[in-house]
PDB file of C-alpha atoms in Angstrom:
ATOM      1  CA  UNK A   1     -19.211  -7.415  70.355  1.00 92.00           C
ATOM      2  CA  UNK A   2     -21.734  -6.105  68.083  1.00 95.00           C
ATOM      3  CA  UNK A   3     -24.682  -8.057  66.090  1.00 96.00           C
ATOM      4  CA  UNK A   4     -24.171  -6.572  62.458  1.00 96.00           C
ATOM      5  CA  UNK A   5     -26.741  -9.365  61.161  1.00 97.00           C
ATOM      6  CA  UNK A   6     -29.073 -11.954  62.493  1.00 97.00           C
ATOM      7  CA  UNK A   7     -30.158 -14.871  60.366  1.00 97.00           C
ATOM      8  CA  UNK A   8     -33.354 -17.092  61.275  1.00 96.00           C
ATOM      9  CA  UNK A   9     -34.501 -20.089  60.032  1.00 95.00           C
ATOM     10  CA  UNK A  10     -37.929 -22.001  60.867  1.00 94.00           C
ATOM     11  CA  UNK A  11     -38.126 -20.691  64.035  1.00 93.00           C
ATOM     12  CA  UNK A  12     -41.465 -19.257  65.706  1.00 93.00           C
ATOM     13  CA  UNK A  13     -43.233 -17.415  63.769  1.00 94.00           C
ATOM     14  CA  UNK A  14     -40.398 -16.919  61.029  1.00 95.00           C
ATOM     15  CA  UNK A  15     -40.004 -18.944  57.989  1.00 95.00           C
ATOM     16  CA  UNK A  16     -36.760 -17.095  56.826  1.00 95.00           C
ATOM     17  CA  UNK A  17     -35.641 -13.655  57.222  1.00 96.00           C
ATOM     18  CA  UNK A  18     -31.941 -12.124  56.648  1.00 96.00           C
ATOM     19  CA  UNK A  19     -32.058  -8.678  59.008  1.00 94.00           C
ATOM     20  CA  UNK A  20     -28.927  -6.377  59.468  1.00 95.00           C
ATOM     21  CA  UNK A  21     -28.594  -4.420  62.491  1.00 95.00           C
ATOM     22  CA  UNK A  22     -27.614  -0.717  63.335  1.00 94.00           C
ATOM     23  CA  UNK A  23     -25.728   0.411  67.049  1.00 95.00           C
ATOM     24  CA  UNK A  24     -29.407   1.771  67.465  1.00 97.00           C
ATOM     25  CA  UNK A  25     -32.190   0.282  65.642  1.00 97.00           C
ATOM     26  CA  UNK A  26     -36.327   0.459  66.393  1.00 97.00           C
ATOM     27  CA  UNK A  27     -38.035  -2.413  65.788  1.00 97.00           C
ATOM     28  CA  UNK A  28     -42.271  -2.337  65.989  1.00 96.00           C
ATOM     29  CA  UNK A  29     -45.063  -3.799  64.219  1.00 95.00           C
ATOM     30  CA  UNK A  30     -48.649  -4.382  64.436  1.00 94.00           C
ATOM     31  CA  UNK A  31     -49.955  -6.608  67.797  1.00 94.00           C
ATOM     32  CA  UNK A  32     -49.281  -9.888  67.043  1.00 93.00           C
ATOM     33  CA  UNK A  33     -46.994  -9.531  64.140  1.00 95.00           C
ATOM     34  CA  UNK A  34     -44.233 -11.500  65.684  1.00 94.00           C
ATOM     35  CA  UNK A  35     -41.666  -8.479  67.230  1.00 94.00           C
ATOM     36  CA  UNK A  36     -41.219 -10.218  70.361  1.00 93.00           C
ATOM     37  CA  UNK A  37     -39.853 -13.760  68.522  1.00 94.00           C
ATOM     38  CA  UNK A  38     -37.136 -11.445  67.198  1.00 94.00           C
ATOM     39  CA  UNK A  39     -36.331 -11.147  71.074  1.00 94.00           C
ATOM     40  CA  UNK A  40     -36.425 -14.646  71.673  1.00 93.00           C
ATOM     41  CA  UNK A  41     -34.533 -15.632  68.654  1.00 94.00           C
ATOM     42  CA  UNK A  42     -31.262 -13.344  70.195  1.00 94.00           C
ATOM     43  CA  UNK A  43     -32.295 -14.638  73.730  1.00 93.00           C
ATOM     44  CA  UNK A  44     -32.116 -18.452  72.460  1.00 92.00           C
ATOM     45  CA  UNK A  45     -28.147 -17.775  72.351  1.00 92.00           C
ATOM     46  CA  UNK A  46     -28.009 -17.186  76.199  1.00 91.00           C
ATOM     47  CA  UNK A  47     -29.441 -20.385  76.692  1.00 90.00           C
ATOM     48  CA  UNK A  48     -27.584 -22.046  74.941  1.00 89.00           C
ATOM     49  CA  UNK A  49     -24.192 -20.414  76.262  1.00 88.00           C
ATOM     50  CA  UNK A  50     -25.639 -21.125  79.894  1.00 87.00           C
ATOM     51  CA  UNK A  51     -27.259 -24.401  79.172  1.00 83.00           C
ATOM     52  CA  UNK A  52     -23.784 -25.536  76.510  1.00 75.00           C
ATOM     53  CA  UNK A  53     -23.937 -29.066  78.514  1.00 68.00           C
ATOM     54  CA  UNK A  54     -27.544 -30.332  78.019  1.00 78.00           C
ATOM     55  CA  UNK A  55     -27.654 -30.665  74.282  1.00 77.00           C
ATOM     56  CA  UNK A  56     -30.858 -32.936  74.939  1.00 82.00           C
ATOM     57  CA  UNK A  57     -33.066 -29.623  76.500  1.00 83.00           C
ATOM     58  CA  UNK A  58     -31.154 -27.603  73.831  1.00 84.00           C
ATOM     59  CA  UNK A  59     -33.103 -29.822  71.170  1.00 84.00           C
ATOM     60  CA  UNK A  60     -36.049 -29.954  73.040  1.00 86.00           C
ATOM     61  CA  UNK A  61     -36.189 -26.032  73.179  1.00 84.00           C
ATOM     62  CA  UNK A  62     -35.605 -25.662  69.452  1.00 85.00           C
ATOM     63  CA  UNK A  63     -37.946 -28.369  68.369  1.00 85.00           C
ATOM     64  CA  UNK A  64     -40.858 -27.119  70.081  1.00 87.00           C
ATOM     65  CA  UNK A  65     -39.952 -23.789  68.728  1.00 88.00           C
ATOM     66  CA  UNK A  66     -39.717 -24.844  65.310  1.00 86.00           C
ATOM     67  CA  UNK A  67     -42.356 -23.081  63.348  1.00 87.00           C
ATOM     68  CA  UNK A  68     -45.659 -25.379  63.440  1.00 79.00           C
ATOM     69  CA  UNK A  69     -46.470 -25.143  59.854  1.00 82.00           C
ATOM     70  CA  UNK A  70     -43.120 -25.882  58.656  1.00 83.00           C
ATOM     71  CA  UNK A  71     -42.438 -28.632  61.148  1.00 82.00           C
ATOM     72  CA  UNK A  72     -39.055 -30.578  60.206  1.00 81.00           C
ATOM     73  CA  UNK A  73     -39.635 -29.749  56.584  1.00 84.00           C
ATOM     74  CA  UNK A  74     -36.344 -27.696  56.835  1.00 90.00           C
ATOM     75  CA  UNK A  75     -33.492 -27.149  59.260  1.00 91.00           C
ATOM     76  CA  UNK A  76     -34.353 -24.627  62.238  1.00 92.00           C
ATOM     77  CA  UNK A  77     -31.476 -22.272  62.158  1.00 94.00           C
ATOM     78  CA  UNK A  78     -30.383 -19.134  64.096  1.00 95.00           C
ATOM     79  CA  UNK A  79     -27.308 -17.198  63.317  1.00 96.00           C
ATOM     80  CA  UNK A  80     -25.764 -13.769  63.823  1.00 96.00           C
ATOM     81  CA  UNK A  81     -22.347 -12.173  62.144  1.00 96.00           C
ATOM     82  CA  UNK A  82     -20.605  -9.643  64.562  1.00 96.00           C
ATOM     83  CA  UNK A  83     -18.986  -6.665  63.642  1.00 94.00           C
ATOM     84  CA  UNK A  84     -15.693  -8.548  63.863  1.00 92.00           C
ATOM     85  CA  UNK A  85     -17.178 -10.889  60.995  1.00 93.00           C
ATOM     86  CA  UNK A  86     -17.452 -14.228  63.502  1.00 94.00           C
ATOM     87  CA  UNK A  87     -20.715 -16.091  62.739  1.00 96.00           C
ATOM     88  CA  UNK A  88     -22.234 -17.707  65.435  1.00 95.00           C
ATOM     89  CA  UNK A  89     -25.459 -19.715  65.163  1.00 95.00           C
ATOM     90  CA  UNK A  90     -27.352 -22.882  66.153  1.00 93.00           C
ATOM     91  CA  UNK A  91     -28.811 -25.200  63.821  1.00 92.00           C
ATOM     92  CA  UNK A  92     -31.295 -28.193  64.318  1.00 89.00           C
ATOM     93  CA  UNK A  93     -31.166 -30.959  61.322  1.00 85.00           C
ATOM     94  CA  UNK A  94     -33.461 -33.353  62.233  1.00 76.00           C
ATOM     95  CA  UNK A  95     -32.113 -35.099  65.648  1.00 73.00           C
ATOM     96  CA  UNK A  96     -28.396 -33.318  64.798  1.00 85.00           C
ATOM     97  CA  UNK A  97     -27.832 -30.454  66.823  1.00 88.00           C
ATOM     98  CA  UNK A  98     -25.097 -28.031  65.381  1.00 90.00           C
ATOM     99  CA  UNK A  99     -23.756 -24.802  67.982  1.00 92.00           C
ATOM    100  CA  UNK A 100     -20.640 -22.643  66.036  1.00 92.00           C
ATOM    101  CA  UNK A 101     -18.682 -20.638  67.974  1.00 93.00           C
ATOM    102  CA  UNK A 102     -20.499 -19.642  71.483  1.00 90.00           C
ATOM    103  CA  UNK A 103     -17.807 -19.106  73.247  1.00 87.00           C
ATOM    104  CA  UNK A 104     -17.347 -16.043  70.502  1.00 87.00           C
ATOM    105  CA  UNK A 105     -20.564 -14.537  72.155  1.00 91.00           C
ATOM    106  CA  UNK A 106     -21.082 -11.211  73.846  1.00 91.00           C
ATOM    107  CA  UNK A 107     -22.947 -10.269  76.693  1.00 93.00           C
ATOM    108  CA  UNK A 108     -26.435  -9.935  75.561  1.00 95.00           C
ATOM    109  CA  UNK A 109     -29.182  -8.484  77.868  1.00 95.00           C
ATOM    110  CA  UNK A 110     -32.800  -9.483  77.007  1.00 96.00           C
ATOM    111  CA  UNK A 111     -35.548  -7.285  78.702  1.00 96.00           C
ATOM    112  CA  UNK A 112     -39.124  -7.521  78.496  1.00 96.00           C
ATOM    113  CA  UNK A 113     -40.709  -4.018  80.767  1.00 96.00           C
ATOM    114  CA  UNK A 114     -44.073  -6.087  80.633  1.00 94.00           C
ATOM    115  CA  UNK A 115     -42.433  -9.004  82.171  1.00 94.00           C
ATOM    116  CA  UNK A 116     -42.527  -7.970  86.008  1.00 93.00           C
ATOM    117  CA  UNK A 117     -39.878 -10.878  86.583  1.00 93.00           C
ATOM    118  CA  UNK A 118     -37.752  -9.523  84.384  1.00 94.00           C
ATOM    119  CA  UNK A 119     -37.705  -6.206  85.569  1.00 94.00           C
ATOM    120  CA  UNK A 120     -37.123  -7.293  89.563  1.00 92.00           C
ATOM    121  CA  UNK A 121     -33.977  -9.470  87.899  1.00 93.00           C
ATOM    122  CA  UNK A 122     -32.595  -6.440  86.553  1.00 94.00           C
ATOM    123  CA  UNK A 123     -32.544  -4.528  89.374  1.00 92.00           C
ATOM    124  CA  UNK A 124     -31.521  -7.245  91.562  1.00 90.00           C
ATOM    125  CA  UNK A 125     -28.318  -8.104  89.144  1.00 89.00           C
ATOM    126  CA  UNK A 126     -27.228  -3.966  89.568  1.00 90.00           C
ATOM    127  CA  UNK A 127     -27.659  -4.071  93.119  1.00 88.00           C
ATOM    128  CA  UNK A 128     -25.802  -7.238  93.416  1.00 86.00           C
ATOM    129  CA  UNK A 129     -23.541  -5.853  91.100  1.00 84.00           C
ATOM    130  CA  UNK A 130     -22.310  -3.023  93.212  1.00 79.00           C
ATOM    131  CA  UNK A 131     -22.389  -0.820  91.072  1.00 82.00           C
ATOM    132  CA  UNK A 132     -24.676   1.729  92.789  1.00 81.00           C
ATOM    133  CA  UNK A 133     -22.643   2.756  95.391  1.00 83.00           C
ATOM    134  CA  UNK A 134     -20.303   4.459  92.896  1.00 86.00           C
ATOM    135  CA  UNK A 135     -22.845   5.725  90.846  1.00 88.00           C
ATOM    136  CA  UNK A 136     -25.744   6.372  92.975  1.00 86.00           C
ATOM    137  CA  UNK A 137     -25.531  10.566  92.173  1.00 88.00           C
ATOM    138  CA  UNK A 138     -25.921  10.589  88.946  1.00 91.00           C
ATOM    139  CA  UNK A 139     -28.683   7.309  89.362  1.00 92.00           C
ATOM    140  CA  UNK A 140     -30.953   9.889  91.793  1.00 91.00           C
ATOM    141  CA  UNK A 141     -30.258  12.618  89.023  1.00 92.00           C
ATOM    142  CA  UNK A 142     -31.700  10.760  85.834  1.00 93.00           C
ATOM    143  CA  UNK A 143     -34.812   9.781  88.467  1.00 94.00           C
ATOM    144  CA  UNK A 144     -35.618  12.446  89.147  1.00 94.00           C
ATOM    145  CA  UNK A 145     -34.992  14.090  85.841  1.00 93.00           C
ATOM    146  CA  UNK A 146     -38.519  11.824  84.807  1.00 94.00           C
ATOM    147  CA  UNK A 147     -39.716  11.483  87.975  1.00 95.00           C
ATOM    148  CA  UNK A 148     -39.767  15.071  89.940  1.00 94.00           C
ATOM    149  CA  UNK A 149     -41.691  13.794  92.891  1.00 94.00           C
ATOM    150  CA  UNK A 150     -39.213  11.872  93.757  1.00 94.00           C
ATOM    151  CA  UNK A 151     -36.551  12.951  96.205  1.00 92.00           C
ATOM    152  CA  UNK A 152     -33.720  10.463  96.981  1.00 92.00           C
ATOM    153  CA  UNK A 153     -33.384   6.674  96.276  1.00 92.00           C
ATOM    154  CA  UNK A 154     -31.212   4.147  97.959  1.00 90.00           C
ATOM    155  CA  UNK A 155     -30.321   0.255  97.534  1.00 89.00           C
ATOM    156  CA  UNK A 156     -28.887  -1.944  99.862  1.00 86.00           C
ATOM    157  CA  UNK A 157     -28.831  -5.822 100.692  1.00 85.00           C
ATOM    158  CA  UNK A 158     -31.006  -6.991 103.151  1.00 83.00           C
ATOM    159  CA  UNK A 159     -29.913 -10.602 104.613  1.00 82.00           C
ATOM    160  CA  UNK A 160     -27.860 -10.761 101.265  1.00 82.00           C
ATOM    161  CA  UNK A 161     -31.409  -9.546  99.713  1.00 85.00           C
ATOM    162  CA  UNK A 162     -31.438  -7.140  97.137  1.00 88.00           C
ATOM    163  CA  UNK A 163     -33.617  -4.434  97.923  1.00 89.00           C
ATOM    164  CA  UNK A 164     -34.374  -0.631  97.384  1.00 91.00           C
ATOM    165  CA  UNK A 165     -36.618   2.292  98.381  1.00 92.00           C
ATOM    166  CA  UNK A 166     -37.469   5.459  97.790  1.00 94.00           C
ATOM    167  CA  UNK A 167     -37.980   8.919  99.238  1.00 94.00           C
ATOM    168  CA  UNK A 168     -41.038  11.191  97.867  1.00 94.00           C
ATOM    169  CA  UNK A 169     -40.505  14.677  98.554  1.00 93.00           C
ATOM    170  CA  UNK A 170     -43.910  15.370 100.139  1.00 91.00           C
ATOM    171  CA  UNK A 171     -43.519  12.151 102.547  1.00 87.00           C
ATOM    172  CA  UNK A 172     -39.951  12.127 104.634  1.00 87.00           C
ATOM    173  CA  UNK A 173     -39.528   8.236 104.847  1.00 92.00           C
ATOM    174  CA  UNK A 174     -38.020   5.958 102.457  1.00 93.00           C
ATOM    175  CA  UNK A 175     -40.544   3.592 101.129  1.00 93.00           C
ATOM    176  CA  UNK A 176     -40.647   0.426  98.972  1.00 88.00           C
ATOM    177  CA  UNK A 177     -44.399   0.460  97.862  1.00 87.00           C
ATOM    178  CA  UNK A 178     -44.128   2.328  94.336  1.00 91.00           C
ATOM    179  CA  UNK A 179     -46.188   2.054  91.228  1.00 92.00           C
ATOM    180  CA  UNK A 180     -45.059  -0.308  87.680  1.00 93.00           C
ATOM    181  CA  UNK A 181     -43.868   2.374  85.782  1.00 94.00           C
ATOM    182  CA  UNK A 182     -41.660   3.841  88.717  1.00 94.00           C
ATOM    183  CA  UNK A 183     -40.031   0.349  88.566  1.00 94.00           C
ATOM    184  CA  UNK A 184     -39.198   0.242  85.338  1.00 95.00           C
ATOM    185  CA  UNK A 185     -37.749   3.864  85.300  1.00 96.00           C
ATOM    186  CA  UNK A 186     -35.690   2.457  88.201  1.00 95.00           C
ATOM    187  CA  UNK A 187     -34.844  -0.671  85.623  1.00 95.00           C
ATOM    188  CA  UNK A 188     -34.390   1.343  82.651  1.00 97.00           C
ATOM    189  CA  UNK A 189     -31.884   3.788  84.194  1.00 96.00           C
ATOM    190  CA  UNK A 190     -29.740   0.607  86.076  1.00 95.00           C
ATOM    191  CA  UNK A 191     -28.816  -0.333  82.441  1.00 96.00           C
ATOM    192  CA  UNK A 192     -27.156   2.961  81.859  1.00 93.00           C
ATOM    193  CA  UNK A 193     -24.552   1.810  84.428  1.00 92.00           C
ATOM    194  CA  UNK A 194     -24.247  -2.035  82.883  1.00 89.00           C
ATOM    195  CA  UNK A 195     -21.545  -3.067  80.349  1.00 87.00           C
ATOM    196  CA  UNK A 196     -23.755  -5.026  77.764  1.00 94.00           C
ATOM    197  CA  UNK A 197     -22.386  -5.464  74.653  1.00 96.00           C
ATOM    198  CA  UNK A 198     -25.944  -5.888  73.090  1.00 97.00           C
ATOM    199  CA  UNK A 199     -29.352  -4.844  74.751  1.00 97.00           C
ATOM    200  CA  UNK A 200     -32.705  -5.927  73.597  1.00 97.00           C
ATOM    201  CA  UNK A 201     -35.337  -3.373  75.105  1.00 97.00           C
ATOM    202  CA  UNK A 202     -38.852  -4.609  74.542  1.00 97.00           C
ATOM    203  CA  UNK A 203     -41.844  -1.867  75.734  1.00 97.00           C
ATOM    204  CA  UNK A 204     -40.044   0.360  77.419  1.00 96.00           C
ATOM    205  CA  UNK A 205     -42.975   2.731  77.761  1.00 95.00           C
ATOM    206  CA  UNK A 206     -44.799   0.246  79.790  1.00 94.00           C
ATOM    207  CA  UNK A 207     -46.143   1.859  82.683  1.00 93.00           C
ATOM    208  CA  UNK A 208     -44.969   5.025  82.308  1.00 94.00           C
ATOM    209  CA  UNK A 209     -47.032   8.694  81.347  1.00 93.00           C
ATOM    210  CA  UNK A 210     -47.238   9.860  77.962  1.00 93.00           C
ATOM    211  CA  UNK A 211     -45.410  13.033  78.836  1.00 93.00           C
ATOM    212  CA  UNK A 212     -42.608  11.150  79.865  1.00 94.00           C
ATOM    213  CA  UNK A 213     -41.576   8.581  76.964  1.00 95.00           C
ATOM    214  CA  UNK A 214     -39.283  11.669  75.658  1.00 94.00           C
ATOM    215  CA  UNK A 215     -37.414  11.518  78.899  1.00 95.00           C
ATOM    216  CA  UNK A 216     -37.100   7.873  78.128  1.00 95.00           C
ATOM    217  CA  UNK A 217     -36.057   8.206  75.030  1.00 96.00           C
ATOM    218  CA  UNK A 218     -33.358  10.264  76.103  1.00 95.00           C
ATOM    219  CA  UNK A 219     -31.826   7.625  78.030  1.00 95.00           C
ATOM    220  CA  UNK A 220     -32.526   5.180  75.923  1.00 97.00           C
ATOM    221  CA  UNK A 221     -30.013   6.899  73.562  1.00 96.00           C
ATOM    222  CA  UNK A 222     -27.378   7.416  76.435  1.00 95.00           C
ATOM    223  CA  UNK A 223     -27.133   3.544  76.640  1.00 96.00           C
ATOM    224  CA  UNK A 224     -26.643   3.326  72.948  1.00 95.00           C
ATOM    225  CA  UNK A 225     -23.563   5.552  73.278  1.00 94.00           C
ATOM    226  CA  UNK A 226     -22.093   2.539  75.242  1.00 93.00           C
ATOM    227  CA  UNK A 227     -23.918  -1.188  73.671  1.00 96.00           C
ATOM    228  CA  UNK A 228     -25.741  -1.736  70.658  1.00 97.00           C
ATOM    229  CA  UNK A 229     -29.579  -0.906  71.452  1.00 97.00           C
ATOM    230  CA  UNK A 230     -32.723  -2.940  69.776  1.00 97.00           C
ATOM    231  CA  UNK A 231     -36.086  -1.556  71.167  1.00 98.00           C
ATOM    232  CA  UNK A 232     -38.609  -3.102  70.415  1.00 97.00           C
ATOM    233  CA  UNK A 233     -41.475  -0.843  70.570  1.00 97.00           C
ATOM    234  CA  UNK A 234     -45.702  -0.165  69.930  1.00 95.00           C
ATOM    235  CA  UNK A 235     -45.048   3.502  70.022  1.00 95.00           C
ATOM    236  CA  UNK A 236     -41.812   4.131  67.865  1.00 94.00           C
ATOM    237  CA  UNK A 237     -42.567   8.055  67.489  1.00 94.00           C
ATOM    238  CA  UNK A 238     -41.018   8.707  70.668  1.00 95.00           C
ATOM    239  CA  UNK A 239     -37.929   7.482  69.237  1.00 95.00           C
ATOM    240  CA  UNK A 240     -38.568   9.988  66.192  1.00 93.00           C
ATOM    241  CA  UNK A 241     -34.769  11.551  66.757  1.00 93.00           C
ATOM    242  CA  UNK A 242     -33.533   7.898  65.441  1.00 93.00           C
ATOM    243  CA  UNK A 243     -32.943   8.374  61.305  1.00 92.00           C
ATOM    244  CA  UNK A 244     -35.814   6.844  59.598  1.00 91.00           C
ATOM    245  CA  UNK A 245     -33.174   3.981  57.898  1.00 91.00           C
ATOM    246  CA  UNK A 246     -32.991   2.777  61.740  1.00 94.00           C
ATOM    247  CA  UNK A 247     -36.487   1.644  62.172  1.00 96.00           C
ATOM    248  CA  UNK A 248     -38.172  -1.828  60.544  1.00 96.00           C
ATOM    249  CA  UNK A 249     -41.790  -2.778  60.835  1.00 96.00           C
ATOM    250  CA  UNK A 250     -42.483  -6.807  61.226  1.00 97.00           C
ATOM    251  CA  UNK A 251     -45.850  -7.637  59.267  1.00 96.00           C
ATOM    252  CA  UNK A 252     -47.270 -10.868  58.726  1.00 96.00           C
ATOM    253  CA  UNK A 253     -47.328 -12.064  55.278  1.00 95.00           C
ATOM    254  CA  UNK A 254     -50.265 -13.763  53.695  1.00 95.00           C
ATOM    255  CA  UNK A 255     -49.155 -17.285  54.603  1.00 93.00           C
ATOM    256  CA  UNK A 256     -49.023 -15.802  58.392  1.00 94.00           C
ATOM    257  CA  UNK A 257     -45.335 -15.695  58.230  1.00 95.00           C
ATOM    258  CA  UNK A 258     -42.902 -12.660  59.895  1.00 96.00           C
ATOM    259  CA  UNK A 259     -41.615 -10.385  57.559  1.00 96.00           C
ATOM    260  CA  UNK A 260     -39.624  -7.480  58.399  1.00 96.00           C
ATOM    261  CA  UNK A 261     -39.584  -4.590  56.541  1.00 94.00           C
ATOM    262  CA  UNK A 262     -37.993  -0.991  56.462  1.00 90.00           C
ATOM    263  CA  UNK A 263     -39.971   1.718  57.270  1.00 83.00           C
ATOM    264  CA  UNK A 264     -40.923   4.279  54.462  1.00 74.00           C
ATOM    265  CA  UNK A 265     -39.433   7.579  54.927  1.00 63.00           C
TER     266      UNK A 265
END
C-alpha cells in the first residue's frame, strides 16, 4: 500500500488541505508552521487500527485535536486514497464517529529522530524482529560507511531485553554508552531492513554532523526503493537529488492556518 493522497479536515493546526503524495516526497517549513501535525494526522490511523475497540478514546483523541478555532463548527475529518484507489478515513460529526475501511490499511511507520522514545522503539522492534542476524554485514557496512570510527556492532537479547553495543576501533571492547546521533544512525539504517509500506521520517539529521547528512541522504533514498518515504525535514537541501516537484513547504496563512505549498523551482 501506497498513500497517493491525504485529505484533512479541522484537525490541529489544519483547517482544510487536499495534499497528493509522491514514493519520495520532502516535506519542511518554517518552525512552527505545522509539519509535524502532517505526521500526526497519518499517525492518527495507527491508533485507530490498534485502538478499533474503544470508539469512546477514539472520540476523545479527535475532539481534543479538533482545531481550537474551528471547534465543532465543521466535521473533523482525515482521509487518505491509496494507490489501489481505496479511501480510508475517520470522520468526527459531532458525537458520531465514522472509521471506513481500516482494515484496508498498510503498515505505516511514524518516526520522530527528536523523540528519544521513539528512536529506542525502533531499534528494539528490529532486534526483536530478528532480523539482524541475517543482515548484520551489510548493517556494520552502512555504519560504518557514516560512521568510520566505528568498528563492529552487535545486538542481542538480554533476559528477553533488547539490547546492542558497539566496538570503536581505537578501544577493543564493545560498549553501549554512545552519543544521540550515533543512535539514530543505528535507527535510521534498521529501517532499511523493515517492510513498511509507508514511512514518515521526521528530522532525520538530528544529532548527526553536517558532513554527514549526504550519507544520510543516501540511505534515506535506499529505503524509498522499497516503501513510500515522507521526510519531514528543517534542512531539505541535503535531499537536493529529490526533483524539485517532490518537495512542499507548510506556511501558516494569515488566519494562522497550515497551508502547504509546492516549492518554486
Amino acid at each position: 500500500m501506497k498513500i497517493k493522497k491525504i485529505y484533512i479536515s479541522n484537525y490541529l493546526t489544519f483547517d482544510e488541505i487536499s495534499l497528493y503524495l509522491n514514493d519520495f516526497q520532502i516535506i519542511t517549513g518554517q518552525n512552527g508552521s505545522g509539519k509535524k501535525n502532517l505526521a500526526k494526522a497519518l499517525d492518527l490511523f495507527n491508533f485507530v487500527q490498534k485502538n478499533i475497540l474503544e470508539l469512546s478514546e477514539i472520540k476523545q483523541l479527535l475532539e481534543s485535536d479538533r482545531n481550537f478555532v474551528l471547534g465543532n463548527s465543521k466535521n473533523t475529518i482525515v482521509s487518505i486514497l491509496t494507490d489501489k484507489d481505496k479511501e480510508i478515513s475517520i470522520e468526527l460529526s459531532n458525537d458520531n464517529l465514522k472509521v471506513n475501511n481500516i482494515k484496508k490499511l498498510g503498515k505505516i511507520k511514524i518516526i520522530n529522530f527528536a523523540d528519544d522514545y521513539e528512536v529506542f522503539s525502533t531499534i528494539d522492534k528490529f532486534i526483536e524482529s530478528e532480523k539482524y542476524t541475517s543482515c548484520r554485514k551489510e548493517f556494520k557496512k552502512m555504519l560504518t560507511y557514516i560512521f568510520p570510527h566505528i568498528k563492529d556492532i552487535i545486538f542481542y537479547k538480554e533476559r528477553g531485553i533488547p539490547n546492542y553495543k558497539v566496538k570503536y576501533v581505537y578501544y577493543d571492547k564493545y560498549v553501549s554508552n554512545i552519543s544521540q546521533g550515533e543512535r539514530n544512525v543505528i535507527a535510521l539504517i534498521s529501517l532499511l531492513f523493515s517492510n513498511y509500506d509507508v514511512l514518515v521520517i521526521s528530522y532525520p539529521e538530528i544529532g548527526v554532523y553536517y558532513q554527514n547528512y549526504s550519507k544520510i541522504a543516501n540511505i534515506i533514498s535506499k529505503i524509498a526503493q522499497e516503501s513510500q518515504v515522507i521526510v519531514i525535514t528543517n534542512t531539505p537541501f541535503i535531499f537536493d537529488f529529490v526533483p524539485k516537484d517532490r518537495f512542499y513547504i507548510v506556511k501558516r496563512n494569515e488566519l494562522g492556518f497550515s497551508i502547504i505549498e509546492k516549492v518554486e523551482s
